[in-house]
CSV table of N, CA, C and O in Angstrom, one decimal:
chain,number,residue,atom,x,y,z
A,1,MET,N,12.0,-4.6,-19.1
A,1,MET,CA,12.0,-3.4,-19.0
A,1,MET,C,13.5,-2.6,-18.9
A,1,MET,O,13.8,-2.0,-17.9
A,2,ALA,N,14.3,-3.1,-19.7
A,2,ALA,CA,15.9,-2.8,-19.4
A,2,ALA,C,16.3,-1.6,-20.1
A,2,ALA,O,17.4,-1.1,-19.8
A,3,LYS,N,15.3,-1.0,-20.7
A,3,LYS,CA,15.6,0.2,-21.3
A,3,LYS,C,15.9,1.4,-20.2
A,3,LYS,O,14.9,1.6,-19.4
A,4,LYS,N,16.9,2.1,-20.5
A,4,LYS,CA,17.2,3.3,-19.6
A,4,LYS,C,16.5,4.6,-20.0
A,4,LYS,O,16.6,4.7,-21.0
A,5,GLU,N,16.1,5.2,-18.9
A,5,GLU,CA,15.5,6.6,-19.5
A,5,GLU,C,16.2,7.7,-18.4
A,5,GLU,O,16.5,7.3,-17.2
A,6,VAL,N,16.4,8.8,-18.9
A,6,VAL,CA,16.8,9.9,-18.3
A,6,VAL,C,15.8,11.1,-17.9
A,6,VAL,O,15.0,11.4,-18.7
A,7,ARG,N,15.8,11.5,-16.7
A,7,ARG,CA,15.0,12.6,-16.2
A,7,ARG,C,15.8,13.5,-15.4
A,7,ARG,O,16.8,13.2,-14.9
A,8,LYS,N,15.4,14.8,-15.6
A,8,LYS,CA,16.1,15.8,-14.7
A,8,LYS,C,15.6,15.9,-13.5
A,8,LYS,O,14.4,15.8,-13.2
A,9,VAL,N,16.4,16.3,-12.4
A,9,VAL,CA,16.0,16.7,-11.1
A,9,VAL,C,15.5,18.0,-11.0
A,9,VAL,O,16.2,19.0,-11.5
A,10,ASN,N,14.3,18.2,-10.3
A,10,ASN,CA,13.7,19.4,-10.2
A,10,ASN,C,13.7,19.9,-8.8
A,10,ASN,O,13.5,18.9,-7.9
A,11,GLN,N,13.4,21.1,-8.8
A,11,GLN,CA,13.1,21.8,-7.2
A,11,GLN,C,11.9,21.8,-7.0
A,11,GLN,O,11.1,22.3,-7.9
A,12,THR,N,11.1,21.2,-5.9
A,12,THR,CA,9.7,21.2,-5.5
A,12,THR,C,9.6,21.7,-4.1
A,12,THR,O,9.8,20.8,-3.3
A,13,GLY,N,9.4,22.7,-3.9
A,13,GLY,CA,9.5,23.3,-2.6
A,13,GLY,C,10.9,23.2,-1.8
A,13,GLY,O,11.6,23.7,-2.6
A,14,ASN,N,10.9,22.5,-0.9
A,14,ASN,CA,12.3,22.3,0.0
A,14,ASN,C,12.9,21.1,-0.6
A,14,ASN,O,13.9,20.4,0.0
A,15,SER,N,12.1,20.3,-1.4
A,15,SER,CA,12.5,18.9,-1.9
A,15,SER,C,13.0,18.9,-3.4
A,15,SER,O,12.7,19.9,-4.0
A,16,LEU,N,13.7,17.8,-3.7
A,16,LEU,CA,14.1,17.7,-5.0
A,16,LEU,C,13.1,16.4,-5.7
A,16,LEU,O,12.6,15.7,-4.9
A,17,SER,N,12.8,16.6,-6.8
A,17,SER,CA,11.8,15.6,-7.5
A,17,SER,C,12.4,15.2,-8.9
A,17,SER,O,13.1,16.0,-9.6
A,18,VAL,N,12.0,13.8,-9.1
A,18,VAL,CA,12.2,13.5,-10.4
A,18,VAL,C,10.6,12.7,-11.2
A,18,VAL,O,10.2,12.0,-10.2
A,19,GLY,N,10.4,13.1,-12.1
A,19,GLY,CA,9.1,12.5,-12.8
A,19,GLY,C,9.5,11.1,-13.2
A,19,GLY,O,10.6,10.8,-13.4
A,20,LEU,N,8.3,10.3,-12.9
A,20,LEU,CA,8.4,8.9,-13.3
A,20,LEU,C,8.1,8.7,-14.7
A,20,LEU,O,7.0,9.2,-15.1
A,21,PRO,N,8.7,7.8,-15.4
A,21,PRO,CA,8.3,7.6,-16.9
A,21,PRO,C,7.2,6.9,-16.9
A,21,PRO,O,6.9,6.0,-16.1
A,22,LYS,N,6.4,7.2,-17.9
A,22,LYS,CA,5.1,6.3,-18.3
A,22,LYS,C,5.1,5.0,-18.3
A,22,LYS,O,4.4,4.2,-17.5
A,23,SER,N,6.3,4.5,-18.8
A,23,SER,CA,6.6,2.9,-18.8
A,23,SER,C,6.8,2.2,-17.5
A,23,SER,O,6.2,1.1,-17.2
A,24,ILE,N,7.3,3.0,-16.5
A,24,ILE,CA,7.4,2.5,-15.1
A,24,ILE,C,6.1,2.7,-14.6
A,24,ILE,O,5.5,1.8,-13.8
A,25,VAL,N,5.4,3.8,-14.6
A,25,VAL,CA,4.1,4.0,-14.1
A,25,VAL,C,3.2,2.8,-14.5
A,25,VAL,O,2.4,2.4,-13.5
A,26,ASP,N,3.2,2.6,-15.5
A,26,ASP,CA,2.1,1.5,-16.4
A,26,ASP,C,2.5,0.1,-15.7
A,26,ASP,O,1.8,-0.9,-15.4
A,27,ALA,N,3.8,0.0,-15.7
A,27,ALA,CA,4.4,-1.4,-15.4
A,27,ALA,C,4.1,-1.7,-13.8
A,27,ALA,O,3.7,-2.9,-13.5
A,28,LEU,N,4.3,-0.6,-13.1
A,28,LEU,CA,3.9,-1.0,-11.5
A,28,LEU,C,2.5,-0.4,-11.2
A,28,LEU,O,2.2,-0.5,-9.9
A,29,GLU,N,1.8,0.0,-12.1
A,29,GLU,CA,0.3,0.3,-12.0
A,29,GLU,C,0.3,1.4,-10.8
A,29,GLU,O,-0.4,1.5,-10.0
A,30,ILE,N,1.2,2.6,-10.9
A,30,ILE,CA,1.2,3.5,-10.0
A,30,ILE,C,0.1,4.5,-10.3
A,30,ILE,O,0.0,5.0,-11.2
A,31,LYS,N,-0.6,4.9,-9.1
A,31,LYS,CA,-1.8,5.8,-9.3
A,31,LYS,C,-1.4,7.0,-8.4
A,31,LYS,O,-0.7,6.8,-7.3
A,32,ARG,N,-2.0,8.2,-8.8
A,32,ARG,CA,-1.9,9.3,-7.8
A,32,ARG,C,-2.3,8.8,-6.2
A,32,ARG,O,-3.3,8.2,-6.2
A,33,GLY,N,-1.5,9.2,-5.5
A,33,GLY,CA,-1.8,8.9,-3.9
A,33,GLY,C,-1.2,7.6,-3.6
A,33,GLY,O,-1.1,7.5,-2.2
A,34,ASP,N,-0.6,6.7,-4.5
A,34,ASP,CA,0.1,5.7,-4.0
A,34,ASP,C,1.4,6.1,-3.1
A,34,ASP,O,2.0,7.2,-3.4
A,35,GLU,N,2.0,5.3,-2.1
A,35,GLU,CA,3.1,5.6,-1.5
A,35,GLU,C,4.2,4.7,-2.1
A,35,GLU,O,3.9,3.5,-2.5
A,36,MET,N,5.3,5.1,-1.9
A,36,MET,CA,6.5,4.7,-2.6
A,36,MET,C,7.6,4.7,-1.8
A,36,MET,O,7.8,5.4,-0.7
A,37,GLU,N,8.2,3.6,-1.6
A,37,GLU,CA,9.4,3.4,-0.6
A,37,GLU,C,10.8,3.4,-1.4
A,37,GLU,O,10.9,3.2,-2.5
A,38,PHE,N,11.7,3.9,-0.6
A,38,PHE,CA,13.0,4.3,-1.2
A,38,PHE,C,14.0,3.8,-0.2
A,38,PHE,O,14.0,3.6,0.9
A,39,GLU,N,15.0,3.1,-0.9
A,39,GLU,CA,16.1,2.6,-0.3
A,39,GLU,C,17.4,2.8,-0.9
A,39,GLU,O,17.4,3.3,-2.2
A,40,VAL,N,18.4,3.0,-0.3
A,40,VAL,CA,19.8,3.2,-0.8
A,40,VAL,C,20.6,1.9,-0.7
A,40,VAL,O,20.8,1.5,0.3
A,41,GLU,N,21.2,1.4,-1.9
A,41,GLU,CA,21.9,0.1,-1.7
A,41,GLU,C,23.1,0.1,-2.8
A,41,GLU,O,22.7,0.3,-4.0
A,42,ASP,N,24.2,0.0,-2.3
A,42,ASP,CA,25.4,0.0,-3.3
A,42,ASP,C,25.2,1.4,-4.3
A,42,ASP,O,25.6,1.2,-5.3
A,43,ASN,N,25.1,2.4,-3.4
A,43,ASN,CA,25.1,3.7,-4.3
A,43,ASN,C,23.9,3.8,-5.3
A,43,ASN,O,24.1,4.5,-6.2
A,44,GLN,N,23.0,3.0,-5.2
A,44,GLN,CA,21.8,3.1,-6.1
A,44,GLN,C,20.5,3.2,-5.3
A,44,GLN,O,20.4,2.8,-4.1
A,45,ILE,N,19.7,3.9,-5.9
A,45,ILE,CA,18.2,4.3,-5.3
A,45,ILE,C,17.3,2.9,-5.8
A,45,ILE,O,17.2,2.8,-6.9
A,46,ILE,N,16.9,2.5,-4.7
A,46,ILE,CA,15.9,1.2,-5.2
A,46,ILE,C,14.3,1.9,-4.8
A,46,ILE,O,14.2,2.2,-3.6
A,47,LEU,N,13.6,2.0,-5.7
A,47,LEU,CA,12.2,2.8,-5.7
A,47,LEU,C,11.2,1.6,-5.9
A,47,LEU,O,11.1,0.9,-6.9
A,48,SER,N,10.4,1.4,-4.8
A,48,SER,CA,9.4,0.4,-5.0
A,48,SER,C,7.9,1.0,-4.5
A,48,SER,O,7.8,2.0,-3.8
A,49,LYS,N,6.8,0.5,-5.0
A,49,LYS,CA,5.5,0.8,-4.7
A,49,LYS,C,5.1,0.1,-3.7
A,49,LYS,O,5.4,-0.9,-3.4
A,50,LYS,N,4.9,0.9,-2.6
A,50,LYS,CA,4.4,0.4,-1.4
A,50,LYS,C,3.2,-0.5,-1.3
A,50,LYS,O,2.1,0.1,-2.1
A,51,GLU,N,3.0,-1.7,-1.0
A,51,GLU,CA,1.9,-2.7,-0.9
A,51,GLU,C,1.0,-2.1,0.0
A,51,GLU,O,1.3,-2.1,1.2
A,52,ASN,N,-0.3,-2.1,-0.3
A,52,ASN,CA,-1.5,-1.9,0.6
A,52,ASN,C,-1.9,-3.3,1.1
A,52,ASN,O,-2.0,-3.9,0.2
A,53,TRP,N,-2.2,-3.4,2.4
A,53,TRP,CA,-2.8,-4.8,2.8
A,53,TRP,C,-4.0,-5.0,2.3
A,53,TRP,O,-4.5,-5.9,2.0
A,54,GLU,N,-4.9,-3.8,2.0
A,54,GLU,CA,-6.1,-3.7,1.2
A,54,GLU,C,-6.1,-4.7,-0.2
A,54,GLU,O,-7.1,-5.0,-0.6
A,55,ASP,N,-4.9,-4.5,-0.8
A,55,ASP,CA,-4.8,-5.1,-2.1
A,55,ASP,C,-4.8,-6.7,-1.9
A,55,ASP,O,-4.9,-7.3,-3.1
A,56,HIS,N,-4.6,-7.1,-0.9
A,56,HIS,CA,-4.4,-8.6,-0.6
A,56,HIS,C,-5.3,-9.2,0.3
A,56,HIS,O,-5.2,-10.2,0.7
A,57,VAL,N,-6.5,-8.4,0.4
A,57,VAL,CA,-7.6,-9.1,1.4
A,57,VAL,C,-8.8,-9.5,0.5
A,57,VAL,O,-9.3,-8.9,-0.5
A,58,ASP,N,-9.2,-10.6,1.0
A,58,ASP,CA,-10.5,-11.2,0.4
A,58,ASP,C,-11.7,-10.4,0.9
A,58,ASP,O,-12.0,-10.6,2.0
A,59,THR,N,-12.2,-9.5,0.1
A,59,THR,CA,-13.4,-8.6,0.5
A,59,THR,C,-14.5,-9.5,1.1
A,59,THR,O,-15.1,-9.1,2.0
A,60,GLU,N,-14.8,-10.7,0.6
A,60,GLU,CA,-15.9,-11.5,1.0
A,60,GLU,C,-15.6,-12.0,2.4
A,60,GLU,O,-16.6,-12.1,3.3
A,61,MET,N,-14.5,-12.5,2.8
A,61,MET,CA,-13.8,-12.8,4.0
A,61,MET,C,-14.1,-11.8,5.1
A,61,MET,O,-14.5,-12.1,6.2
A,62,VAL,N,-13.7,-10.6,4.6
A,62,VAL,CA,-13.6,-9.5,5.7
A,62,VAL,C,-15.2,-9.3,6.0
A,62,VAL,O,-15.6,-8.9,7.3
A,63,GLU,N,-16.0,-9.1,5.1
A,63,GLU,CA,-17.4,-9.0,5.2
A,63,GLU,C,-18.0,-10.1,6.1
A,63,GLU,O,-18.8,-9.8,6.9
A,64,MET,N,-17.6,-11.2,6.0
A,64,MET,CA,-18.2,-12.3,6.7
A,64,MET,C,-17.7,-12.2,8.2
A,64,MET,O,-18.3,-12.5,9.1
A,65,LEU,N,-16.5,-11.8,8.4
A,65,LEU,CA,-16.0,-11.5,9.8
A,65,LEU,C,-16.7,-10.4,10.4
A,65,LEU,O,-17.1,-10.5,11.4
A,66,ARG,N,-16.9,-9.4,9.6
A,66,ARG,CA,-17.7,-8.0,10.2
A,66,ARG,C,-19.1,-8.7,10.7
A,66,ARG,O,-19.3,-8.4,11.8
A,67,GLU,N,-19.7,-9.3,9.8
A,67,GLU,CA,-21.0,-9.9,10.3
A,67,GLU,C,-21.0,-10.7,11.5
A,67,GLU,O,-22.0,-10.7,12.3
A,68,THR,N,-20.0,-11.8,11.5
A,68,THR,CA,-19.9,-12.4,12.8
A,68,THR,C,-19.6,-11.8,13.9
A,68,THR,O,-20.1,-11.9,15.0
A,69,PHE,N,-18.6,-10.7,13.9
A,69,PHE,CA,-18.7,-10.1,14.9
A,69,PHE,C,-19.8,-9.1,15.5
A,69,PHE,O,-19.8,-8.9,16.6
A,70,ASP,N,-20.5,-8.6,14.4
A,70,ASP,CA,-21.7,-8.0,14.7
A,70,ASP,C,-22.8,-8.7,15.5
A,70,ASP,O,-23.4,-8.4,16.4
A,71,GLU,N,-22.9,-10.0,15.0
A,71,GLU,CA,-23.8,-11.0,15.5
A,71,GLU,C,-23.4,-11.5,16.9
A,71,GLU,O,-24.5,-11.6,17.6
A,72,HIS,N,-22.1,-11.4,17.2
A,72,HIS,CA,-21.8,-12.1,18.4
A,72,HIS,C,-21.0,-11.0,19.4
A,72,HIS,O,-20.2,-11.5,20.0
A,73,TYR,N,-21.4,-9.8,19.2
A,73,TYR,CA,-20.6,-8.7,19.8
A,73,TYR,C,-20.6,-9.0,21.2
A,73,TYR,O,-19.4,-8.9,21.9
A,74,GLU,N,-21.7,-9.3,21.9
A,74,GLU,CA,-21.7,-9.5,23.6
A,74,GLU,C,-20.6,-10.8,23.9
A,74,GLU,O,-19.9,-10.5,24.9
A,75,VAL,N,-20.7,-11.8,23.0
A,75,VAL,CA,-19.9,-12.9,23.4
A,75,VAL,C,-18.3,-12.5,23.2
A,75,VAL,O,-17.6,-12.6,24.4
A,76,PHE,N,-18.0,-11.6,22.2
A,76,PHE,CA,-16.6,-11.2,22.1
A,76,PHE,C,-16.3,-10.3,23.3
A,76,PHE,O,-15.2,-10.1,23.8
A,77,ARG,N,-17.2,-9.3,23.5
A,77,ARG,CA,-17.0,-8.2,24.5
A,77,ARG,C,-16.8,-8.9,26.0
A,77,ARG,O,-15.8,-8.4,26.8
A,78,ASN,N,-17.5,-10.0,26.2
A,78,ASN,CA,-17.4,-10.7,27.5
A,78,ASN,C,-16.0,-11.5,27.5
A,78,ASN,O,-15.2,-11.7,28.7
A,79,LEU,N,-15.6,-12.1,26.4
A,79,LEU,CA,-14.4,-12.8,26.5
A,79,LEU,C,-13.2,-11.7,26.6
A,79,LEU,O,-12.5,-12.0,27.2
A,80,LYS,N,-13.4,-10.6,26.2
A,80,LYS,CA,-12.3,-9.5,26.2
A,80,LYS,C,-12.1,-9.3,27.9
A,80,LYS,O,-11.1,-9.1,28.2
A,81,ASP,N,-13.2,-9.2,28.6
A,81,ASP,CA,-13.2,-8.8,30.0
A,81,ASP,C,-12.7,-10.0,30.9
A,81,ASP,O,-12.7,-9.7,32.1
A,82,ARG,N,-12.5,-11.1,30.4
A,82,ARG,CA,-12.0,-12.3,31.0
A,82,ARG,C,-10.5,-12.0,31.6
A,82,ARG,O,-9.6,-11.7,31.0
């Protein structure tokens, strides 16, 4: 995606905003509500989609752990109090 695209800076409340080109939205799979991270390096803005830990979790493993903790709640509670 080496193609450069130009966007105008707009006023949004007390902030300035720039719309993201569809090609970037599609490439990064950005959805409404996603968080973006900004960095400034060598007089350039680096914009990255913030990764959510939920995107990297094995849901079956989480469910297995939840069931284990539920099943052995008293044992874990007693260990905590030691």
